[in-house]
Coordinates of C-alpha atoms and ligand atoms in Angstrom, one line a residue:
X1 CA 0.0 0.0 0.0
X2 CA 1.4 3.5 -1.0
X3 CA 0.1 6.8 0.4
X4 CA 1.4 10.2 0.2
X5 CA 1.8 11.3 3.5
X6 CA 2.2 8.3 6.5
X7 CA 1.9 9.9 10.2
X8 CA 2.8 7.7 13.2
X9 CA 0.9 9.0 16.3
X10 CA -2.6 10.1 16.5
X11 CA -2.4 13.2 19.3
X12 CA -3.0 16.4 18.4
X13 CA 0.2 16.8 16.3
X14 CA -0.8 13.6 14.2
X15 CA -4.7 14.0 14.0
X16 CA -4.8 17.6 13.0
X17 CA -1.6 16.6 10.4
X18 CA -3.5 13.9 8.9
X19 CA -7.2 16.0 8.8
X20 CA -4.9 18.4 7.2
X21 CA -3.6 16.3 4.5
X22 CA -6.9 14.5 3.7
X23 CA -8.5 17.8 3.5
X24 CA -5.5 18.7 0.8
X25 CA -6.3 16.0 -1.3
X26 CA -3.5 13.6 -0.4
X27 CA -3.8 10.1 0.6
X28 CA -2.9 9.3 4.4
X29 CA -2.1 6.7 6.6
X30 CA -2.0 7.3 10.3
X31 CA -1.1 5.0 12.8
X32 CA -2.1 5.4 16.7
X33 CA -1.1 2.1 19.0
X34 CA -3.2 3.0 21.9
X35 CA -5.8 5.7 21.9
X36 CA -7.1 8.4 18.9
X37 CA -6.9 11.7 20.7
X38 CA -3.4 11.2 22.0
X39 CA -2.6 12.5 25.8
X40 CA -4.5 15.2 25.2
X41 CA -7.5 13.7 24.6
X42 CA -7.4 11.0 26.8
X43 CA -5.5 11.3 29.9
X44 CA -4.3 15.2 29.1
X45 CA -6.0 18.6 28.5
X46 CA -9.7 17.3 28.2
X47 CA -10.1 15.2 31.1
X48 CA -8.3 17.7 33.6
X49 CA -10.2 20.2 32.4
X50 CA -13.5 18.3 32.8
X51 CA -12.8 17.3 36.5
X52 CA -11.5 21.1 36.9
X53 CA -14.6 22.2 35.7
X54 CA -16.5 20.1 38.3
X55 CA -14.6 20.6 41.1
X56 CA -15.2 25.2 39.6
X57 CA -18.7 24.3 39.7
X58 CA -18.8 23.0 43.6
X59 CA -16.8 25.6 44.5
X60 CA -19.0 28.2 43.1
X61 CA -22.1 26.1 44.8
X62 CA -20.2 26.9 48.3
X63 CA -19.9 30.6 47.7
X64 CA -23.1 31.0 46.2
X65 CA -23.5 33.3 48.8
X66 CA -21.8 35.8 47.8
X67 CA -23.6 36.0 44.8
X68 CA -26.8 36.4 46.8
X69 CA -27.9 33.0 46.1
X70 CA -28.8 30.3 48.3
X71 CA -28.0 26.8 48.1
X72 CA -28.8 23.7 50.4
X73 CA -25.2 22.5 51.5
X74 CA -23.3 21.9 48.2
X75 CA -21.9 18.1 47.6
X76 CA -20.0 15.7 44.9
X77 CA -19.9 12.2 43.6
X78 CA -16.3 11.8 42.4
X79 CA -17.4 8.4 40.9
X80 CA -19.8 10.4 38.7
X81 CA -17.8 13.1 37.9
X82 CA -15.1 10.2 36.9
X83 CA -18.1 8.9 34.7
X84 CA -18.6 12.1 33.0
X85 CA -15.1 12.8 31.8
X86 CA -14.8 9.5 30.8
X87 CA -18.5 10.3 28.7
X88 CA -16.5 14.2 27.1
X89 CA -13.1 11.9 25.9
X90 CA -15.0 9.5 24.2
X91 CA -17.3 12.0 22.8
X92 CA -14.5 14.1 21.5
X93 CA -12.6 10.8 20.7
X94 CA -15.1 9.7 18.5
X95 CA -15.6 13.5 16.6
X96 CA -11.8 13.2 15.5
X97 CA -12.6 9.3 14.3
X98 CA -15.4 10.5 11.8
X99 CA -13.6 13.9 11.0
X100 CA -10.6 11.8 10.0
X101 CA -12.9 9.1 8.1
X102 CA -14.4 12.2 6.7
X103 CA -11.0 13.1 4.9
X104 CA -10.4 9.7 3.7
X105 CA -7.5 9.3 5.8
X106 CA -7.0 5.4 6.4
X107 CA -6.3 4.7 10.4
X108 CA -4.5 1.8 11.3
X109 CA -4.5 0.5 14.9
X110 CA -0.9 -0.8 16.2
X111 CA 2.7 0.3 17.2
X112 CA 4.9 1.3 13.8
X113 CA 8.3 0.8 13.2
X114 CA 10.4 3.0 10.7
X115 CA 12.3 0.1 8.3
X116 CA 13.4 3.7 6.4
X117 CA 11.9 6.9 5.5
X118 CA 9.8 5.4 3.0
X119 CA 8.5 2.6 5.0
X120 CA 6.9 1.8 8.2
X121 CA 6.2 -1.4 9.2
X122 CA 2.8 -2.3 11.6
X123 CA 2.2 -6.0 12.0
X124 CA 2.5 -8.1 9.3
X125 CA 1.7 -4.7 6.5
X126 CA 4.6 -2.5 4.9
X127 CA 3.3 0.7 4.3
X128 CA 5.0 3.1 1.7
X129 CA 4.8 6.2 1.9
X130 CA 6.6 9.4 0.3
X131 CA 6.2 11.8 3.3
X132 CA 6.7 10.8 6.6
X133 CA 5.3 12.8 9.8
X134 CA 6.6 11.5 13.1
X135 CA 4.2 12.7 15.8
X136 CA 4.9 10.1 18.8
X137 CA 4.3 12.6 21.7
X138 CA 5.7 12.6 25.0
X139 CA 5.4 10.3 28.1
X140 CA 5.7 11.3 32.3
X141 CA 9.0 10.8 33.2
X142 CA 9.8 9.2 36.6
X143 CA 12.5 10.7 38.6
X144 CA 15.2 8.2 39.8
X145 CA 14.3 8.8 43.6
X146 CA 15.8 6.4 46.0
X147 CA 13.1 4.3 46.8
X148 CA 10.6 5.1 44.0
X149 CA 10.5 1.6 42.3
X150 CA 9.0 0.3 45.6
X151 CA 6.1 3.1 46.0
X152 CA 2.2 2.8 44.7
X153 CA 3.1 5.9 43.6
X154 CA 0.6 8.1 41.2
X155 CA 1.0 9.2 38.1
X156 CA -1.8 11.9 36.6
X157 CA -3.2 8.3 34.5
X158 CA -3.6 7.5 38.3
X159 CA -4.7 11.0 39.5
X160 CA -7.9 11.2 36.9
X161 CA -9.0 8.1 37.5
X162 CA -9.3 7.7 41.1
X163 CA -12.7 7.4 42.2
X164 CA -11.8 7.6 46.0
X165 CA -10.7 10.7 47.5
X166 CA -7.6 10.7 49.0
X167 CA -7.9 12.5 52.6
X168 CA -4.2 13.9 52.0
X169 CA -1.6 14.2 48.7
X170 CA 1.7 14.9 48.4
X171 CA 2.4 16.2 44.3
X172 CA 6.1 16.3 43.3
X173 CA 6.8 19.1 41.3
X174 CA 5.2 22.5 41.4
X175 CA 4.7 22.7 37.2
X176 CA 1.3 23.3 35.1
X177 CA 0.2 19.5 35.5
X178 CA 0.8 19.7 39.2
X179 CA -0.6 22.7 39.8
X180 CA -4.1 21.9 38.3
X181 CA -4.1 18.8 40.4
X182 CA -3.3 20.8 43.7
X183 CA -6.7 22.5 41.9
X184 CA -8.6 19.9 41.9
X185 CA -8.1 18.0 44.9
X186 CA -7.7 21.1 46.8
X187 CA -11.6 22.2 46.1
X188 CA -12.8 18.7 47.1
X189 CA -11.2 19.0 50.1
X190 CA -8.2 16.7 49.9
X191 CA -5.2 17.7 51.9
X192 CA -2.3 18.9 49.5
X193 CA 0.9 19.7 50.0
X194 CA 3.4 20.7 46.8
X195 CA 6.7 20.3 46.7
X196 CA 8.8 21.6 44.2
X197 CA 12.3 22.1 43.5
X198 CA 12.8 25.5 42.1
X199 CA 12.2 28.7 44.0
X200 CA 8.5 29.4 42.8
X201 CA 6.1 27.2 41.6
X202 CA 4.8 27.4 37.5
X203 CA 8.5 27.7 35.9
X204 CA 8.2 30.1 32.4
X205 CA 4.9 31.7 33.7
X206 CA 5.1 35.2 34.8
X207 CA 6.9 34.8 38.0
X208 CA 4.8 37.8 39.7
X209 CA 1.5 36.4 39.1
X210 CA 2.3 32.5 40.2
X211 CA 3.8 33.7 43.6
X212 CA 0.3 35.7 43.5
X213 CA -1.9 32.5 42.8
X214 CA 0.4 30.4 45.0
X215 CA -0.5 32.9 48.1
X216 CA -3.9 32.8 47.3
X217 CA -3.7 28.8 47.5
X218 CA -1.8 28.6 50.6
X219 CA -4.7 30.9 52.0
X220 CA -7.0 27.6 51.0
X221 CA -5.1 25.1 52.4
X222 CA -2.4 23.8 50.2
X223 CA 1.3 23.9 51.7
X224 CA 3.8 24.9 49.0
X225 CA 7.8 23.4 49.4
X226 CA 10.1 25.3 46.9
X227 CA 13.3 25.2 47.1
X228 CA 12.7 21.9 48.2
X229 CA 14.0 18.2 46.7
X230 CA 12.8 14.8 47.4
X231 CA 15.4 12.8 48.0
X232 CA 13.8 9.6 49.0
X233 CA 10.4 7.7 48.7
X234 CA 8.8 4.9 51.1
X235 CA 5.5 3.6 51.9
X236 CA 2.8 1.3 51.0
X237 CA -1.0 1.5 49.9
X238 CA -1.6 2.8 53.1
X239 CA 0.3 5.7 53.4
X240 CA 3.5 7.2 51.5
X241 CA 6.8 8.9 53.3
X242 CA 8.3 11.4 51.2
X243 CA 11.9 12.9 52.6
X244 CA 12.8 16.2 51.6
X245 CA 15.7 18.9 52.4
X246 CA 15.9 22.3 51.9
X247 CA 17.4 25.2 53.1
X248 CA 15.5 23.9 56.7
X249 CA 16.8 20.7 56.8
X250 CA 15.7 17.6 56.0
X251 CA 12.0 16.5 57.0
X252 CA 9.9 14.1 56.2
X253 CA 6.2 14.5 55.2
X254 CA 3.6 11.7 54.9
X255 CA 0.4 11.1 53.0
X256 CA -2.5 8.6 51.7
X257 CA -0.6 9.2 47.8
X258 CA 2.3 11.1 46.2
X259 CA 1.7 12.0 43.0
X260 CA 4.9 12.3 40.4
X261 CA 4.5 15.1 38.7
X262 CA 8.0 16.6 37.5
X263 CA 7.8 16.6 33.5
X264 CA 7.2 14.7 30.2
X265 CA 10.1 14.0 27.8
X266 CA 9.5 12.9 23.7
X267 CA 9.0 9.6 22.9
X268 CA 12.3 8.8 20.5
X269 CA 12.6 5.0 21.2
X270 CA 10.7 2.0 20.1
X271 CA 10.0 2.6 16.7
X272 CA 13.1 2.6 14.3
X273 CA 13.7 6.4 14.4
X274 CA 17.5 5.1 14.9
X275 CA 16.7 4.2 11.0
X276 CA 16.5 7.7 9.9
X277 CA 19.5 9.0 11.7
X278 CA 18.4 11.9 12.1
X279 CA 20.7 15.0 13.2
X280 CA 19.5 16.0 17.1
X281 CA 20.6 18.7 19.0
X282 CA 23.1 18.9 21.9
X283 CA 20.3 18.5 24.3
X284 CA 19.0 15.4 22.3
X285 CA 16.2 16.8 20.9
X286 CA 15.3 16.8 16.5
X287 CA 16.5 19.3 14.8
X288 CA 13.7 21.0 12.3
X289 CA 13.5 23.5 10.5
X290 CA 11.0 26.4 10.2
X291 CA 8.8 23.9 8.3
X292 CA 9.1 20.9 10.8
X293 CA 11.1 19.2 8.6
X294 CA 14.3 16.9 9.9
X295 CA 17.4 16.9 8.5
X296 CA 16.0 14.1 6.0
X297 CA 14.1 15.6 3.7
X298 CA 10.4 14.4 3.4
X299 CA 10.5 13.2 6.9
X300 CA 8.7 15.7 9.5
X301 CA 8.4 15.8 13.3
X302 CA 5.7 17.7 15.1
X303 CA 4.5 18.1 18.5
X304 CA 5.5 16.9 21.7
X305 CA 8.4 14.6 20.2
X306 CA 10.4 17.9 19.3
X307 CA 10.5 19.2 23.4
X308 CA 9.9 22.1 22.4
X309 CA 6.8 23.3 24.2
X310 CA 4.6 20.4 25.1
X311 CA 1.5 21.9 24.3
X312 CA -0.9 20.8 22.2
X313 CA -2.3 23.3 20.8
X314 CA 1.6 24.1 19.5
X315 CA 1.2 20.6 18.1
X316 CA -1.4 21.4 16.5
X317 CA -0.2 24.3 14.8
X318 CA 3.2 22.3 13.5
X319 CA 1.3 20.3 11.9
X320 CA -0.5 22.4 9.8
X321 CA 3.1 24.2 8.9
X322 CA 4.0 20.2 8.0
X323 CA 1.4 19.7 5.7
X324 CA 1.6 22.9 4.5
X325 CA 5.5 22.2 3.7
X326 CA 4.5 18.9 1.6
X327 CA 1.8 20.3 0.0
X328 CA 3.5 23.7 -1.6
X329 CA 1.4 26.1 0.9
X330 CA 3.9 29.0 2.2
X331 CA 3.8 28.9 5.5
X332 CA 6.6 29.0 8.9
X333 CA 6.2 27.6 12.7
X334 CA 7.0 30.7 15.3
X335 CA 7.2 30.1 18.7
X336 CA 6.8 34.1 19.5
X337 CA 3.0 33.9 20.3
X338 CA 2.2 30.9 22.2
X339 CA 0.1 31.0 25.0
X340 CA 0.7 29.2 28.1
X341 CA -2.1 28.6 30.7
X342 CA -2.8 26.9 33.1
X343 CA -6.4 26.0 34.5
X344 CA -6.3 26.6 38.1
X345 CA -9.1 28.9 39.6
X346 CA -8.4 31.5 39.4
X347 CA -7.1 30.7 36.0
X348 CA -3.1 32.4 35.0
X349 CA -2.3 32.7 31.4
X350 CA 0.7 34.2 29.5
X351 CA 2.0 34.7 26.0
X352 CA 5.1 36.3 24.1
X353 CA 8.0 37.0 27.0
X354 CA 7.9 37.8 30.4
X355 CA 10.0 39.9 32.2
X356 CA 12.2 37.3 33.7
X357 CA 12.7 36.2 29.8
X358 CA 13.8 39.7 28.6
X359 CA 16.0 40.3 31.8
X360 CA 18.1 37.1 30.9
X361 CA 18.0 38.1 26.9
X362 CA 19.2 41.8 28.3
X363 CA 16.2 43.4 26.4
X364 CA 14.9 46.2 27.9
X365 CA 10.9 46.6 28.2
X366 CA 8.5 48.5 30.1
X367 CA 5.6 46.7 32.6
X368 CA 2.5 48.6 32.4
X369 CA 0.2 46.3 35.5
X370 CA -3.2 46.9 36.1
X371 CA -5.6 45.2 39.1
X372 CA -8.6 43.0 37.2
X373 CA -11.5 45.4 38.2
X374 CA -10.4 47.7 35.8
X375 CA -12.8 45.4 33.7
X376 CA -16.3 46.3 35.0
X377 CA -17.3 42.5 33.6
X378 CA -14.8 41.1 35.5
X379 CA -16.3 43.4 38.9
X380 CA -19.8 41.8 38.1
X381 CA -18.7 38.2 38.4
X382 CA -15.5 37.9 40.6
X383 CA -17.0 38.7 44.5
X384 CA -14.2 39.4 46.4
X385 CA -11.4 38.1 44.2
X386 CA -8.5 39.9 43.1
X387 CA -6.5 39.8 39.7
X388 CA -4.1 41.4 37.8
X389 CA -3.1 42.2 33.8
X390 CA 0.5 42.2 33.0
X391 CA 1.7 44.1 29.4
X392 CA 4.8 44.0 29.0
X393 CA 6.1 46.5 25.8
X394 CA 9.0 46.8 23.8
X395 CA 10.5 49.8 21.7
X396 CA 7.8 52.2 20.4
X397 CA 5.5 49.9 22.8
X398 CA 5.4 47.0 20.7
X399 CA 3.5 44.4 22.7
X400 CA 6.1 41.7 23.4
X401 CA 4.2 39.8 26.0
X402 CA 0.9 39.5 28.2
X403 CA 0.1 38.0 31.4
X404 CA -3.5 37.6 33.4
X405 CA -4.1 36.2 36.7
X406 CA -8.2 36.1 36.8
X407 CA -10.9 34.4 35.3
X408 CA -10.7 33.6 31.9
X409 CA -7.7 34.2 31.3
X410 CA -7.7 31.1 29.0
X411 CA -10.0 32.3 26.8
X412 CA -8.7 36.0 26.7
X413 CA -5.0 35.8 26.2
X414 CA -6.0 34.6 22.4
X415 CA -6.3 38.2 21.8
X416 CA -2.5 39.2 23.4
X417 CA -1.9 36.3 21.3
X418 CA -2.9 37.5 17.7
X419 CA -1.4 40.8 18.9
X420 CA 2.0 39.9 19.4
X421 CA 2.0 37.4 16.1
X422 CA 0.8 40.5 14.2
X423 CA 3.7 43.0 16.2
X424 CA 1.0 45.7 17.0
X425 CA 2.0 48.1 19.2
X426 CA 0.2 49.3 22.8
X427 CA -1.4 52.0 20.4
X428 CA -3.2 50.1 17.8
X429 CA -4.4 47.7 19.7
X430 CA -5.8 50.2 21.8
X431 CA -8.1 51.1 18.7
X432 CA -9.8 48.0 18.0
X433 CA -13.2 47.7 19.5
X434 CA -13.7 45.6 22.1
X435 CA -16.8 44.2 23.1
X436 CA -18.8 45.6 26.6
X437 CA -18.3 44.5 28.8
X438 CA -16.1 42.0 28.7
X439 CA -13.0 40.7 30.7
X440 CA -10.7 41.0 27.5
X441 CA -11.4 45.1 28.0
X442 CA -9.0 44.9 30.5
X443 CA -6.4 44.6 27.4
X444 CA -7.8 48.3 25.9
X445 CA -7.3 49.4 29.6
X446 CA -4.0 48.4 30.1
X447 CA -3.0 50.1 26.5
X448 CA -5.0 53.6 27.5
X449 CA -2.8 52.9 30.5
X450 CA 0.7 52.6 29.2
X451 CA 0.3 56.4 27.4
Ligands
LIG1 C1 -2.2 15.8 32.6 C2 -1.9 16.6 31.4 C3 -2.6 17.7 31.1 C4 -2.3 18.5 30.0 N1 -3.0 19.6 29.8 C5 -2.8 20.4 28.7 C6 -3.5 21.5 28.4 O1 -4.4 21.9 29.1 N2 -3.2 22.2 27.3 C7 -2.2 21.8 26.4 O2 -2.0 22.5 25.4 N3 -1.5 20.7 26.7 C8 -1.8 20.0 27.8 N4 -1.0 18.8 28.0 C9 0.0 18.4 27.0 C10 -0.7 17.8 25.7 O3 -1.4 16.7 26.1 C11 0.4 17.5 24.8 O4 1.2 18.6 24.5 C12 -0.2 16.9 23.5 O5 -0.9 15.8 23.7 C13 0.9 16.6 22.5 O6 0.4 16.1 21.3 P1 1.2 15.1 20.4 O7 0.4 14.8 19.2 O8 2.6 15.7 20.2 O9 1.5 13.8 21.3 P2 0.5 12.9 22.1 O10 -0.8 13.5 22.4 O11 1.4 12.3 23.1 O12 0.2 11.7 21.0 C14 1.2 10.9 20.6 C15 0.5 9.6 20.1 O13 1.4 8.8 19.4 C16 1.1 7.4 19.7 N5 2.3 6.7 19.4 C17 3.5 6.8 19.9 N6 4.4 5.9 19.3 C18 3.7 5.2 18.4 C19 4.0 4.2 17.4 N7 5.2 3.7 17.3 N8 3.0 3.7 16.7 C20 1.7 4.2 16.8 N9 1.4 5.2 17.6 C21 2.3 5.7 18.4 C22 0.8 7.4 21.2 O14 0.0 6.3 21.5 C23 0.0 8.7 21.3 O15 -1.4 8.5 21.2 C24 -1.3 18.0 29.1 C25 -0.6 16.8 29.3 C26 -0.9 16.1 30.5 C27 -0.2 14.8 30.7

């Protein structure tokens, strides 16, 4: 069997490639040995999101109050709101099955192996192909703690699927992943305590705004560690022993579950990509070029498997500059406008640089910071809860980077976003009309503001 293009992983990077492709006109094989969807899908961004959104939706039942509302004492079924997530995955599983049916792309359930890079093997079946995308994604990686390999540790496979609530959790490592698991457990009233390495939680967000949402989750009960390392791991199904030292000593600190939580790295191994040799960087990772294409020509990596950002929505978008590549569509991946976020509540979201990112590229840029009730919307529907908006501006105020802690930050920073990519300056974007009232005003405000 011949096809055009031949993708190995069926994530964001690999689904949206091979919708992409179909859609183009080319014929496409794509090859996914566990679930359609990828992390994302399955044990990533949706379900942590859906549970998020249950546990937001409790929490906003026990301070209906301060809205003026009443409500009989609020509870939760966390078998149920298992259930449910499990219901949105395989909803929005089976929407990318028929959208990629719908294309004509042909999907072939199994593990690949490159035999070269004009033919990957699954099963018995050589496929041929004359493109190859390589969109394998990333797994957790488990830190060589003394003592892990004898733990029931958790891993966030573990985390989303509990349908027991642990009374008290220790997470290793203070990141995105962590952090919306502190979230989560924290609002249904698990005892957490985070521990992570570096001096402040969220590494690469705005530094300001996650000491800010890490104050306002000690005030609810979670006990932050930075600065702090594990350095060993005991314990049993009862109860885990995590010993940690920092600039206090060493101490030890029990709980029902630990939860690993320090990073993902690409999956390189296990399917012939040692067949391509393929020219890596210093750190290991594939080099690409603005196209996502390898040093081999025809052959393409997108997605988690380049380390680059580990987002998929980043996935996402190398693979349309992939297809667009084999096709004959100009196009170039940038990295200067992605938005990071992370879906805590409140939520924090950032894009373009921050000022710890300009301080170590010795750029100079000007902060213009505003509180979140200089958005009437935001006023209306956050009782009692603070915020902040972060621009930070370049020469002539070019907008090089945006920050929000506050409800929805998610959903706004898509306009700081499209700023940036299109290099606008605090000025212009202070002429576009924006809807009111809305939480994005607090963009227009923070422009006004910088005059
Ligand atoms: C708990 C958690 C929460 C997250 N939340 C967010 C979020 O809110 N927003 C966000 O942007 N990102 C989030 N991420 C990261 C996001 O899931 C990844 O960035 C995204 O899934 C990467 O997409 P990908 O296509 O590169 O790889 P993946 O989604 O990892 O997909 C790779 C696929 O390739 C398949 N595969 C690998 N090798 C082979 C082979 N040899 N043959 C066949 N198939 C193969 C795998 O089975 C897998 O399905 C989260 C991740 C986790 C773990």
């Amino acid at each position: 069997m011949k096809y055009q293009v031949a993708i190995i992983g069926g994530g964001p990077a690999g689904y949206t490639a091979a919708e992409a492709a179909g859609r183009a006109g080319l014929s496409v094989v794509l090859f996914e040995k566990r679930a359609l969807g990828g992390v994302c899908l399955n044990e990533g961004c949706i379900p942590t999101k859906t549970l998020l959104y249950s546990a937001k939706v409790f929490d906003t039942a026990r301070h209906a109050q301060k809205y003026a509302v009443a409500t009989a004492e609020p509870s939760f079924d966390l078998a149920k709101i298992i259930a449910r997530k499990q219901k949105v995955v395989r909803k929005l599983v089976l929407g990318i099955k028929s959208k990629l049916t719908g294309c004509g792309v042909h999907i072939v359930t199994g593990e690949a192996v490159i035999a070269d890079k004009n033919h990957v093997q699954c099963g018995e079946e050589v496929y041929e192909c004359d493109n190859l995308l390589l969109c394998t994604g990333s797994e957790t990686f488990i830190p060589p703690i003394p003592g892990v390999e004898s733990v029931p540790y958790w891993t966030h496979r573990d985390a989303l699927d509990s349908k027991t609530l642990p009374q008290s959790l220790i997470i290793v490592g203070g990141g995105v992943i962590g952090m919306e698991f502190a979230s989560f457990f924290n609002s249904l009233g698990t005892q957490v305590t985070v521990v992570e390495m570096m001096d402040e939680i969220l590494g690469g967000m705005d530094r300001e705004l996650s000491a800010l949402l890490r104050a306002d989750y000690a005030k609810r009960g979670i006990t932050f560690l930075t600065s702090t390392k594990v350095v060993s791991l005991e314990g049993d199904e009862q109860a885990v022993r995590v010993a940690v030292e920092n600039a206090g000593g060493p101490a030890v600190l029990e709980a029902e579950k630990v939860l690993l939580s320090v990073g993902r790295r690409p999956v390189t191994k296990g399917f012939g990509l040692e067949n391509l040799d393929l020219q890596k960087t210093e750190r290991g990772q594939l080099c690409v070029d603005s196209h996502m294409q390898t040093s081999v020509s025809g052959v393409y990596a997108c997605g988690d498997l380049t380390g680059f950002s580990l987002l998929a929505h980043t996935a996402v978008r190398e693979a349309e500059v992939a297809v667009h590549h084999i096709a004959g569509v100009a196009d170039e991946m940038s990295y200067r406008a992605i938005p990071g976020v992370v879906y805590t509540n409140p939520e924090i979201a950032g894009v373009g640089e921050t000022e710890e990112s300009l301080q170590r590229k010795g750029i100079a840029c000007r902060t213009v910071k505003l509180p979140m009730a200089y958005s009437g919307r935001f006023v209306a529907e956050n009782e009692g809860v603070n915020g902040v908006c972060k621009l930070i501006l370049g020469e002539n105020d070019v907008i090089l980077g945006a920050h929000v802690l506050g409800n929805p930050a998610s959903e706004i920073i898509t306009l700081a976003g499209m700023t940036i990519s299109l290099g606008l300056t605090a000025g212009q974007w202070a002429r576009m009309v924006f809807p009111h009232p809305t939480v994005g005003e607090i963009f227009k405000e923070a422009c006004a503001e910088s005059r």
